[in-house]
PDB file of C-alpha atoms in Angstrom:
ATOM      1  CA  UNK B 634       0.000   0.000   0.000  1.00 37.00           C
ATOM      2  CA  UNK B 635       1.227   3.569  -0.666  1.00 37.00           C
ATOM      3  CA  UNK B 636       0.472   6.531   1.680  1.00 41.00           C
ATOM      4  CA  UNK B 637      -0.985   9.489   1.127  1.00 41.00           C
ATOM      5  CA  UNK B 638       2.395  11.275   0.260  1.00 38.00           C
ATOM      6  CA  UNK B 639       2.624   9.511  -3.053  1.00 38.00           C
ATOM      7  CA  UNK B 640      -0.805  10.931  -4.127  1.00 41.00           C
ATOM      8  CA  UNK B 641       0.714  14.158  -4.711  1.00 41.00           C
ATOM      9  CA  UNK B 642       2.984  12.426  -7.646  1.00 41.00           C
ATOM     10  CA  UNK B 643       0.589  10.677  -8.426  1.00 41.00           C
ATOM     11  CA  UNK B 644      -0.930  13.422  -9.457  1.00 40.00           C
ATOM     12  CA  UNK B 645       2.229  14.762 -11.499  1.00 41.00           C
ATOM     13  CA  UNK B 646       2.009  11.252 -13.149  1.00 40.00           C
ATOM     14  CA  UNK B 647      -1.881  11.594 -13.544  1.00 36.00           C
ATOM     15  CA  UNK B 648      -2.533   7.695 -12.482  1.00 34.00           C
ATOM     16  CA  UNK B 649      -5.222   8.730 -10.539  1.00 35.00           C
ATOM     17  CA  UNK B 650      -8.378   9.884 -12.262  1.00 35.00           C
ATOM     18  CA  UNK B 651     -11.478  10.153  -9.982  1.00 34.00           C
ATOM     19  CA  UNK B 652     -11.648  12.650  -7.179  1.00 36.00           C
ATOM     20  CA  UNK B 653     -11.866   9.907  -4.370  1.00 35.00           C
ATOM     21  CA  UNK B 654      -8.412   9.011  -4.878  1.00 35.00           C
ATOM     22  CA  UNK B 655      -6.724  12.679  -4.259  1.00 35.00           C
ATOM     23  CA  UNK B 656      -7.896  12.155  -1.046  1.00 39.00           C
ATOM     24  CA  UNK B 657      -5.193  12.612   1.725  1.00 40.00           C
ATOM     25  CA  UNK B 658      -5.324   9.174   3.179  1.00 38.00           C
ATOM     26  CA  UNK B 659      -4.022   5.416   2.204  1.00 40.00           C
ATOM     27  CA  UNK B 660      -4.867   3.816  -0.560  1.00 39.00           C
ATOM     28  CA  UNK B 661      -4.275   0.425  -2.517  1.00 45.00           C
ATOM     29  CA  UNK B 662      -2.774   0.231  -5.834  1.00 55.00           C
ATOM     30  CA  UNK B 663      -4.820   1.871  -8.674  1.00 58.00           C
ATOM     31  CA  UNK B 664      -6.525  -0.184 -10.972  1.00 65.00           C
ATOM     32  CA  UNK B 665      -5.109  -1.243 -14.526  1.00 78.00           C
ATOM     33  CA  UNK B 666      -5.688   1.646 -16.761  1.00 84.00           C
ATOM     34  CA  UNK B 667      -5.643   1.460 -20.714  1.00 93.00           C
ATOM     35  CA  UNK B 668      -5.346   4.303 -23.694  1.00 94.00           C
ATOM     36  CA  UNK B 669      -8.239   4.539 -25.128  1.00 94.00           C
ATOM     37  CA  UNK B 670      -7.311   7.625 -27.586  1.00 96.00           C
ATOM     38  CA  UNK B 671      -5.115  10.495 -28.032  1.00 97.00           C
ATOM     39  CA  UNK B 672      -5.100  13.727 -29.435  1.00 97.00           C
ATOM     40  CA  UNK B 673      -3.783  17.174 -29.924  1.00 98.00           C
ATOM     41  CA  UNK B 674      -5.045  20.416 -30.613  1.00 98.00           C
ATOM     42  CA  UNK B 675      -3.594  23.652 -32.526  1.00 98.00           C
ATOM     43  CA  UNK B 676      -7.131  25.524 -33.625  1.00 97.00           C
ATOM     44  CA  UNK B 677     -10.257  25.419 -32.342  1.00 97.00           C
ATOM     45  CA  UNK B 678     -10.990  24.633 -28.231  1.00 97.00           C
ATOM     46  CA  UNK B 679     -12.187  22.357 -26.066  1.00 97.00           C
ATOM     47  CA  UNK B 680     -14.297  23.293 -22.642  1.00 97.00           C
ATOM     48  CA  UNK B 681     -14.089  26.381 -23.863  1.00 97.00           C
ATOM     49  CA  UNK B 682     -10.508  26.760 -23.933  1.00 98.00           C
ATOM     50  CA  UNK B 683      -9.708  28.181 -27.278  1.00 98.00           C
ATOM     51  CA  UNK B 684      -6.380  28.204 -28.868  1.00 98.00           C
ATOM     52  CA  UNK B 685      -4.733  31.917 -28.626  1.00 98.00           C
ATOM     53  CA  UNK B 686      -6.218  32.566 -25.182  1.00 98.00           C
ATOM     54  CA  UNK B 687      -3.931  34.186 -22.462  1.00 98.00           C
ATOM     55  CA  UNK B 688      -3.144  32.305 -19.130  1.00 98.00           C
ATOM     56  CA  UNK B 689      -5.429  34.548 -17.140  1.00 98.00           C
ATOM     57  CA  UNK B 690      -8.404  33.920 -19.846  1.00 98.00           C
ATOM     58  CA  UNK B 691      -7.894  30.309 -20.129  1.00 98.00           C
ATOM     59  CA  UNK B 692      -8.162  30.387 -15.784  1.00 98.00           C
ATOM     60  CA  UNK B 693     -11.242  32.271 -16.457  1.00 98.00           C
ATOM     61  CA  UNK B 694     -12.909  29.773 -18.295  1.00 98.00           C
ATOM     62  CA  UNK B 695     -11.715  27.106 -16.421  1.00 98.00           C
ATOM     63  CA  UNK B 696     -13.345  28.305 -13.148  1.00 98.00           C
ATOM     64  CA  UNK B 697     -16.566  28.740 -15.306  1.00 98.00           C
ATOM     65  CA  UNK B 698     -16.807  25.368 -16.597  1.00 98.00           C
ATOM     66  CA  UNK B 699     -14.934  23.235 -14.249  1.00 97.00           C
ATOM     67  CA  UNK B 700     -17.889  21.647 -11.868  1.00 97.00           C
ATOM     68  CA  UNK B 701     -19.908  20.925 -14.983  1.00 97.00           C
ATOM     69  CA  UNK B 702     -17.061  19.340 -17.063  1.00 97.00           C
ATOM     70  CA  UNK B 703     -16.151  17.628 -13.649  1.00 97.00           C
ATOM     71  CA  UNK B 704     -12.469  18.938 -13.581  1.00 97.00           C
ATOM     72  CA  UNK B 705      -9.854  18.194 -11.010  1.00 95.00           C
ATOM     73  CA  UNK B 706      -7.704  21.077  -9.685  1.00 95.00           C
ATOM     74  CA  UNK B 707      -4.734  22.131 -11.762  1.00 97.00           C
ATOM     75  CA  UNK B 708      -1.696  21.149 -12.178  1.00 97.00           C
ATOM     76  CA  UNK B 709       1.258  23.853 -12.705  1.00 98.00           C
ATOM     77  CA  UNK B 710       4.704  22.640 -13.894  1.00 97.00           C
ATOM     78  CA  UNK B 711       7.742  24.174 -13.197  1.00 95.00           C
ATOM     79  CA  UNK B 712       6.094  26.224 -10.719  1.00 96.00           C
ATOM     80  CA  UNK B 713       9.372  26.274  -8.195  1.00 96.00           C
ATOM     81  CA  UNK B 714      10.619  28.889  -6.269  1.00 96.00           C
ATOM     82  CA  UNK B 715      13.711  29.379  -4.177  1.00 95.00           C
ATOM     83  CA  UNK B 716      12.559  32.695  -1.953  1.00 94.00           C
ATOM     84  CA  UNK B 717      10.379  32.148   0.712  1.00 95.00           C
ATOM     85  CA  UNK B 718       9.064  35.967   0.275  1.00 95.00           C
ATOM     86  CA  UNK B 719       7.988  34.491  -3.513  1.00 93.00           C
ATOM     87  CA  UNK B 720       5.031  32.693  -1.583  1.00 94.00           C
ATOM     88  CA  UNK B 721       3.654  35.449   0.987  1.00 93.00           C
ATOM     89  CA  UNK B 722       0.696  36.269  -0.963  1.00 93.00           C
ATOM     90  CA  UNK B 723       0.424  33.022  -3.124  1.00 95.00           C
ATOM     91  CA  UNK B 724       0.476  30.101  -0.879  1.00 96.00           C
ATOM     92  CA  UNK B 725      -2.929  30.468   0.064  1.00 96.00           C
ATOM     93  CA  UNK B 726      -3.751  29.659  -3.381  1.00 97.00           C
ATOM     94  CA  UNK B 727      -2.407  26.278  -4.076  1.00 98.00           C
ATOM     95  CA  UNK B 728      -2.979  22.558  -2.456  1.00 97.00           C
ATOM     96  CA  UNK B 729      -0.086  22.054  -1.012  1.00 96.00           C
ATOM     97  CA  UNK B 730       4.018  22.876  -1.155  1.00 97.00           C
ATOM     98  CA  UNK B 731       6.907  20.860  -1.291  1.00 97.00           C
ATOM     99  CA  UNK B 732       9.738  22.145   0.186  1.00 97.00           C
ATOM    100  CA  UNK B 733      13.500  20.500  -0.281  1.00 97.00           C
ATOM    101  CA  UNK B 734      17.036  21.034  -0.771  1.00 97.00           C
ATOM    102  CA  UNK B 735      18.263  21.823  -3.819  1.00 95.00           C
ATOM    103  CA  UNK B 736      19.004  18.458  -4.673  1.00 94.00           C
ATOM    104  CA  UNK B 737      15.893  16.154  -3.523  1.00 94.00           C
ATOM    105  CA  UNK B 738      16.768  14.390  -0.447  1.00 96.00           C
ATOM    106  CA  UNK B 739      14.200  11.347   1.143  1.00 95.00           C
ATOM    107  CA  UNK B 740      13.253  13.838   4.238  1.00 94.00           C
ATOM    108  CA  UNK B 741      12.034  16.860   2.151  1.00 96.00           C
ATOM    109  CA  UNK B 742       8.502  18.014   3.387  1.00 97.00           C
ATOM    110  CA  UNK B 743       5.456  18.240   1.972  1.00 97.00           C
ATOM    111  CA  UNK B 744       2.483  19.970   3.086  1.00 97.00           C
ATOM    112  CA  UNK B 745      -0.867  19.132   1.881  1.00 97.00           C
ATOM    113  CA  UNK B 746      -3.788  21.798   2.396  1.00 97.00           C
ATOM    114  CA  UNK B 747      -7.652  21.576   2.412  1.00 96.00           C
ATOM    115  CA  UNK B 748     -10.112  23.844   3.673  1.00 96.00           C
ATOM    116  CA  UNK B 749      -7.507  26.655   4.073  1.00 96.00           C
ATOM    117  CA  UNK B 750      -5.878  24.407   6.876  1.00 97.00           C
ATOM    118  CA  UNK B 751      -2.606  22.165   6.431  1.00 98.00           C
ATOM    119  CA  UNK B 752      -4.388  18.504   6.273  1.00 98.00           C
ATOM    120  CA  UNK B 753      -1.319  16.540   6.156  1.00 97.00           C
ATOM    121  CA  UNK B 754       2.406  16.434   6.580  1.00 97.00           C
ATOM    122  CA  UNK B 755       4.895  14.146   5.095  1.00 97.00           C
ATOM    123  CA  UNK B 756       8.053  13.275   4.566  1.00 96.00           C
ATOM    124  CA  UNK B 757       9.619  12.107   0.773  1.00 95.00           C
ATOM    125  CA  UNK B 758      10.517   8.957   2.447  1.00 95.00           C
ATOM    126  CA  UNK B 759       6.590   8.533   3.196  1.00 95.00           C
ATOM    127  CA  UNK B 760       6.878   9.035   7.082  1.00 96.00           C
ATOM    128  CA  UNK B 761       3.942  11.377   8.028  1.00 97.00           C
ATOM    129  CA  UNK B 762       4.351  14.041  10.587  1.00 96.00           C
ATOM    130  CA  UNK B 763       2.132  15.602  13.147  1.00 96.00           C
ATOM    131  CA  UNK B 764       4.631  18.492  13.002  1.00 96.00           C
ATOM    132  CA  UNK B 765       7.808  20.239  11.058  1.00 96.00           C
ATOM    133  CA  UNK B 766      10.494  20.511  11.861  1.00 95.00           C
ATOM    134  CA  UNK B 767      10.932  18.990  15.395  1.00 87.00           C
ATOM    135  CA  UNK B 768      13.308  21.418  18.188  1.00 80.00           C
ATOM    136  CA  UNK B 769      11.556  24.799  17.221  1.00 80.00           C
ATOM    137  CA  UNK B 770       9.015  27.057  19.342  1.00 74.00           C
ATOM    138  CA  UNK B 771       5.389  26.242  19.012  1.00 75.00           C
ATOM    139  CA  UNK B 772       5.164  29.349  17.145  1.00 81.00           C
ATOM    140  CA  UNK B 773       7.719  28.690  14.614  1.00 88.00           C
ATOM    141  CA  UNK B 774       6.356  24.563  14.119  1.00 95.00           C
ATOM    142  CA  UNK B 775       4.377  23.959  11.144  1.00 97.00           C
ATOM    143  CA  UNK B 776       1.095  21.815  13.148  1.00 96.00           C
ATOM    144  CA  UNK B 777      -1.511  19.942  11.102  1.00 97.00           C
ATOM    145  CA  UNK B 778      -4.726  22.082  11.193  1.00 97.00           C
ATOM    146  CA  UNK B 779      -2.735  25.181  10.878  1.00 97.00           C
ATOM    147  CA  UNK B 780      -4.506  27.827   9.032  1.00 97.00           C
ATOM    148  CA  UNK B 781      -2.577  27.979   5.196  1.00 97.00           C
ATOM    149  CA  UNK B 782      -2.657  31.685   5.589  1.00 95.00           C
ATOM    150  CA  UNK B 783      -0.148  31.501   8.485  1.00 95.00           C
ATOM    151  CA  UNK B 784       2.176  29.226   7.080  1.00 96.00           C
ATOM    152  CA  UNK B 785       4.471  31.963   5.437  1.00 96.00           C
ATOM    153  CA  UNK B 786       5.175  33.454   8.844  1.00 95.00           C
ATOM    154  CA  UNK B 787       6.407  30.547  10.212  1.00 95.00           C
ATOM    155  CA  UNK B 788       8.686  29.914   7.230  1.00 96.00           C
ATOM    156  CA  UNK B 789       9.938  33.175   7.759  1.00 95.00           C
ATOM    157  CA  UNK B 790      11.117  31.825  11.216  1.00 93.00           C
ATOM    158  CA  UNK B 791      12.505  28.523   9.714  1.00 95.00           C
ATOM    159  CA  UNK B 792      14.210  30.264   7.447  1.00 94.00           C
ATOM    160  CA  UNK B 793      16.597  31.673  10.245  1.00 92.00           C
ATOM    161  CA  UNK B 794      17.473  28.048  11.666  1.00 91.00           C
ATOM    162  CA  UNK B 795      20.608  26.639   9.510  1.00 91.00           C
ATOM    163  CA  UNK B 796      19.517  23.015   9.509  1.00 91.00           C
ATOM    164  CA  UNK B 797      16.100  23.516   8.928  1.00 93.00           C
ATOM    165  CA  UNK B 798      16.114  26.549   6.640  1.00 94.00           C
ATOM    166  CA  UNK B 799      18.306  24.042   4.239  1.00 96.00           C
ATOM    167  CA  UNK B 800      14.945  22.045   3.333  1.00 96.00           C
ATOM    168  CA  UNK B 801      13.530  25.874   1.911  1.00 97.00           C
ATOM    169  CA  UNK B 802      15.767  26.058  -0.918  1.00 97.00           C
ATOM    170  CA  UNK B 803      13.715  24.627  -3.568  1.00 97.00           C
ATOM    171  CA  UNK B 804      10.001  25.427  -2.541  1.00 97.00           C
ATOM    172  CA  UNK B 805       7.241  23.690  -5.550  1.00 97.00           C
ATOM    173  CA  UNK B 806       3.637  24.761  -5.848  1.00 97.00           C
ATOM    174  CA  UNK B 807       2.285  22.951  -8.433  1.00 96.00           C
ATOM    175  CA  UNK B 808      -1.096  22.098  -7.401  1.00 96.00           C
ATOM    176  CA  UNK B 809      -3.937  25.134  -7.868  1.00 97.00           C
ATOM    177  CA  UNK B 810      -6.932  25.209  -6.401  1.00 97.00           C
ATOM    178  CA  UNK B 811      -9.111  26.258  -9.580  1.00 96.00           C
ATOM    179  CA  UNK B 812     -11.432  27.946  -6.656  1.00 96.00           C
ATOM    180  CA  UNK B 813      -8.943  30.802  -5.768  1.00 97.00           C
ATOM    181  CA  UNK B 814      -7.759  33.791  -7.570  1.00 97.00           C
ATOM    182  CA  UNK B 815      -5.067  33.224 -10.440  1.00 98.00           C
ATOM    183  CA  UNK B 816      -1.663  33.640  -9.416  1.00 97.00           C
ATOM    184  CA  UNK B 817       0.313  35.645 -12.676  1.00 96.00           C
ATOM    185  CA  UNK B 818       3.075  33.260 -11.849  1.00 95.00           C
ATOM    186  CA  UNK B 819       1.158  30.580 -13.816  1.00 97.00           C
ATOM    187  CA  UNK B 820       1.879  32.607 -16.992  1.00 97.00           C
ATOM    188  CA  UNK B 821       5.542  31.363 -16.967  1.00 96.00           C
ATOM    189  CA  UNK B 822       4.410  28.015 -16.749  1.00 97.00           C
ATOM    190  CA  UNK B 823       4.718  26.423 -20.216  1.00 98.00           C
ATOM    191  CA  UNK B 824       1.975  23.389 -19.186  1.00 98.00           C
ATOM    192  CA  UNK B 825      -1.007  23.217 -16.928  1.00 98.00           C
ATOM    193  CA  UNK B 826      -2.681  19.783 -17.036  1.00 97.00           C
ATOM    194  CA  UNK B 827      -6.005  18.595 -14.733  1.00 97.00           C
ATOM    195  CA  UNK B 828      -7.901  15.489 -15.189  1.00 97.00           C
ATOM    196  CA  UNK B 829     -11.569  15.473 -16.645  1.00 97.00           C
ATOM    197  CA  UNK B 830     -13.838  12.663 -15.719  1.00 97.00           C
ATOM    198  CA  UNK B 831     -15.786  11.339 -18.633  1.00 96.00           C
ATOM    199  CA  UNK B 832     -17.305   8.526 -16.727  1.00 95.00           C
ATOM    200  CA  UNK B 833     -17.431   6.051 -13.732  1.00 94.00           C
ATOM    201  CA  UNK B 834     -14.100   4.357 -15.311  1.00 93.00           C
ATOM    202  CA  UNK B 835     -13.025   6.551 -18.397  1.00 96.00           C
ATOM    203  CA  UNK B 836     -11.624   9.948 -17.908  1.00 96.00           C
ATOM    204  CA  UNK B 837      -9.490  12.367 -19.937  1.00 97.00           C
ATOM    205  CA  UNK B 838      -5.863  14.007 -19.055  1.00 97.00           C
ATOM    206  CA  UNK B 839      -5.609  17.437 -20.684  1.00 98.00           C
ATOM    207  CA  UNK B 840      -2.247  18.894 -21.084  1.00 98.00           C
ATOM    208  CA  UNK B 841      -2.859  22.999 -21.641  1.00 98.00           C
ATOM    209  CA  UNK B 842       0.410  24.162 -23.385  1.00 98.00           C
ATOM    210  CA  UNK B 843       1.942  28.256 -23.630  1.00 98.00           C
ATOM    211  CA  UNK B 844       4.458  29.985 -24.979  1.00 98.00           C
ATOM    212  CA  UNK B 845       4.703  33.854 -23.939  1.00 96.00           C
ATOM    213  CA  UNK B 846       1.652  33.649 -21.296  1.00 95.00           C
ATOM    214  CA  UNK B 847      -0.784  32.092 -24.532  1.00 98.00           C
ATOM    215  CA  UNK B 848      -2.538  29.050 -25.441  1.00 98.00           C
ATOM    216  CA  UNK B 849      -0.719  27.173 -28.162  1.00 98.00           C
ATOM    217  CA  UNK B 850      -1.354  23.452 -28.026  1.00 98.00           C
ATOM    218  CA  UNK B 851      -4.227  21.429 -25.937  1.00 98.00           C
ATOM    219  CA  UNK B 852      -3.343  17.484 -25.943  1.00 98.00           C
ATOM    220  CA  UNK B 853      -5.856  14.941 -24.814  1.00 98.00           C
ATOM    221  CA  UNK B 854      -5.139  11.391 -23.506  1.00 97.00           C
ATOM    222  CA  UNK B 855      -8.882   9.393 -22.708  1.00 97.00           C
ATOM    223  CA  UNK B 856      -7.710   6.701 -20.147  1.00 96.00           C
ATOM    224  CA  UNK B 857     -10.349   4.275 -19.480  1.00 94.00           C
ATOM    225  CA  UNK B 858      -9.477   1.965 -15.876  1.00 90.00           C
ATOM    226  CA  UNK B 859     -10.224  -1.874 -16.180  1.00 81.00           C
TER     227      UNK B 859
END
């Protein structure tokens, strides 16, 4: 069984494709899943998203469309930062942060969020925490149930620790909540991708490509799980 830690790649890796299994908890192995078709897109749209859009437009639409074209949350790549201040007004908008050494290392953290409160902590290595990082002040220590908008203040304080401060080098917020305000970071991403369900077992990975902040290229993979 994998913990909940692995969800969060799982996501990058877009294995899981119904909402139940983003949940924050354990789960078994997903089920066999098989291509069912593939395609890409250079004119035109799909769920609205139309080909020449800007980032913030394509957002737009997204949060108009995304309950009835049951969309996951988004995922932003490349979306890495290595200044703490980068995240004071933006962290409240994502799912969750990793945060690392430069070079991954098995105890980097990652904090997942729901309901503007940190839901879950966990080491790379899959060891889940209650806290991070152990030896501070309760007002420095990251708790589960923390309120997200808080959680940049305390960083600020870990930042000032030379052990722990080394696991805020390399800070990743890939995963949007489509719900919140865009972030104009996500117009240097050059991919967003979510996960559309099509059906109880068939559901479709959409890949939203830019170059300079603008909707060039939409692929679609339809995954169907045996």
């Amino acid at each position: 069984m994998k913990k909940a830690y692995l969800l969060f790649l799982a996501a990058i890796l877009f294995t899981a494709c119904r909402k139940e299994d983003l949940d924050n908890r354990i789960i078994v192995e997903p089920p066999f899943q098989s291509q069912i078709s593939a395609d890409t897109i250079t004119n035109g749209q799909l769920y609205g998203l139309t080909i020449g859009q800007t980032s913030l437009e394509v957002y737009t639409k997204i949060q108009q469309v995304q309950a009835a074209e049951k969309m996951g949350n988004l995922n932003i790549v490349n979306n890495v930062f290595t200044n703490i201040d980068s995240l004071k007004t933006r962290l409240p908008l994502y799912t969750g942060i990793f945060m690392d050494e430069e070079k991954g290392t098995p105890n980097g953290v990652q904090l997942g969020f729901e309901n503007n409160k940190v839901k879950t902590i966990f080491l790379n290595d899959g060891t889940m925490l209650a806290h991070w990082p152990y030896g501070f002040s309760t007002k420095a220590v990251i708790n589960v149930g923390d309120p997200v908008d808080g959680i940049y203040q305390k960083l600020v304080s870990i930042k000032k620790d030379d052990v722990a401060s080394k696991k805020l080098q390399r800070l990743s917020v890939f995963f949007k909540d489509n719900n919140k305000p865009f972030d104009p970071q996500m117009s240097a991403s050059p991919q967003w991708y979510f996960i559309a369900t099509l059906s109880a077992k068939r559901y479709n990975h959409v890949s939203l490509n830019f170059a300079a902040g603008k909707l060039v290229s939409i692929y679609t993979t339809v995954f169907e799980s045996q």
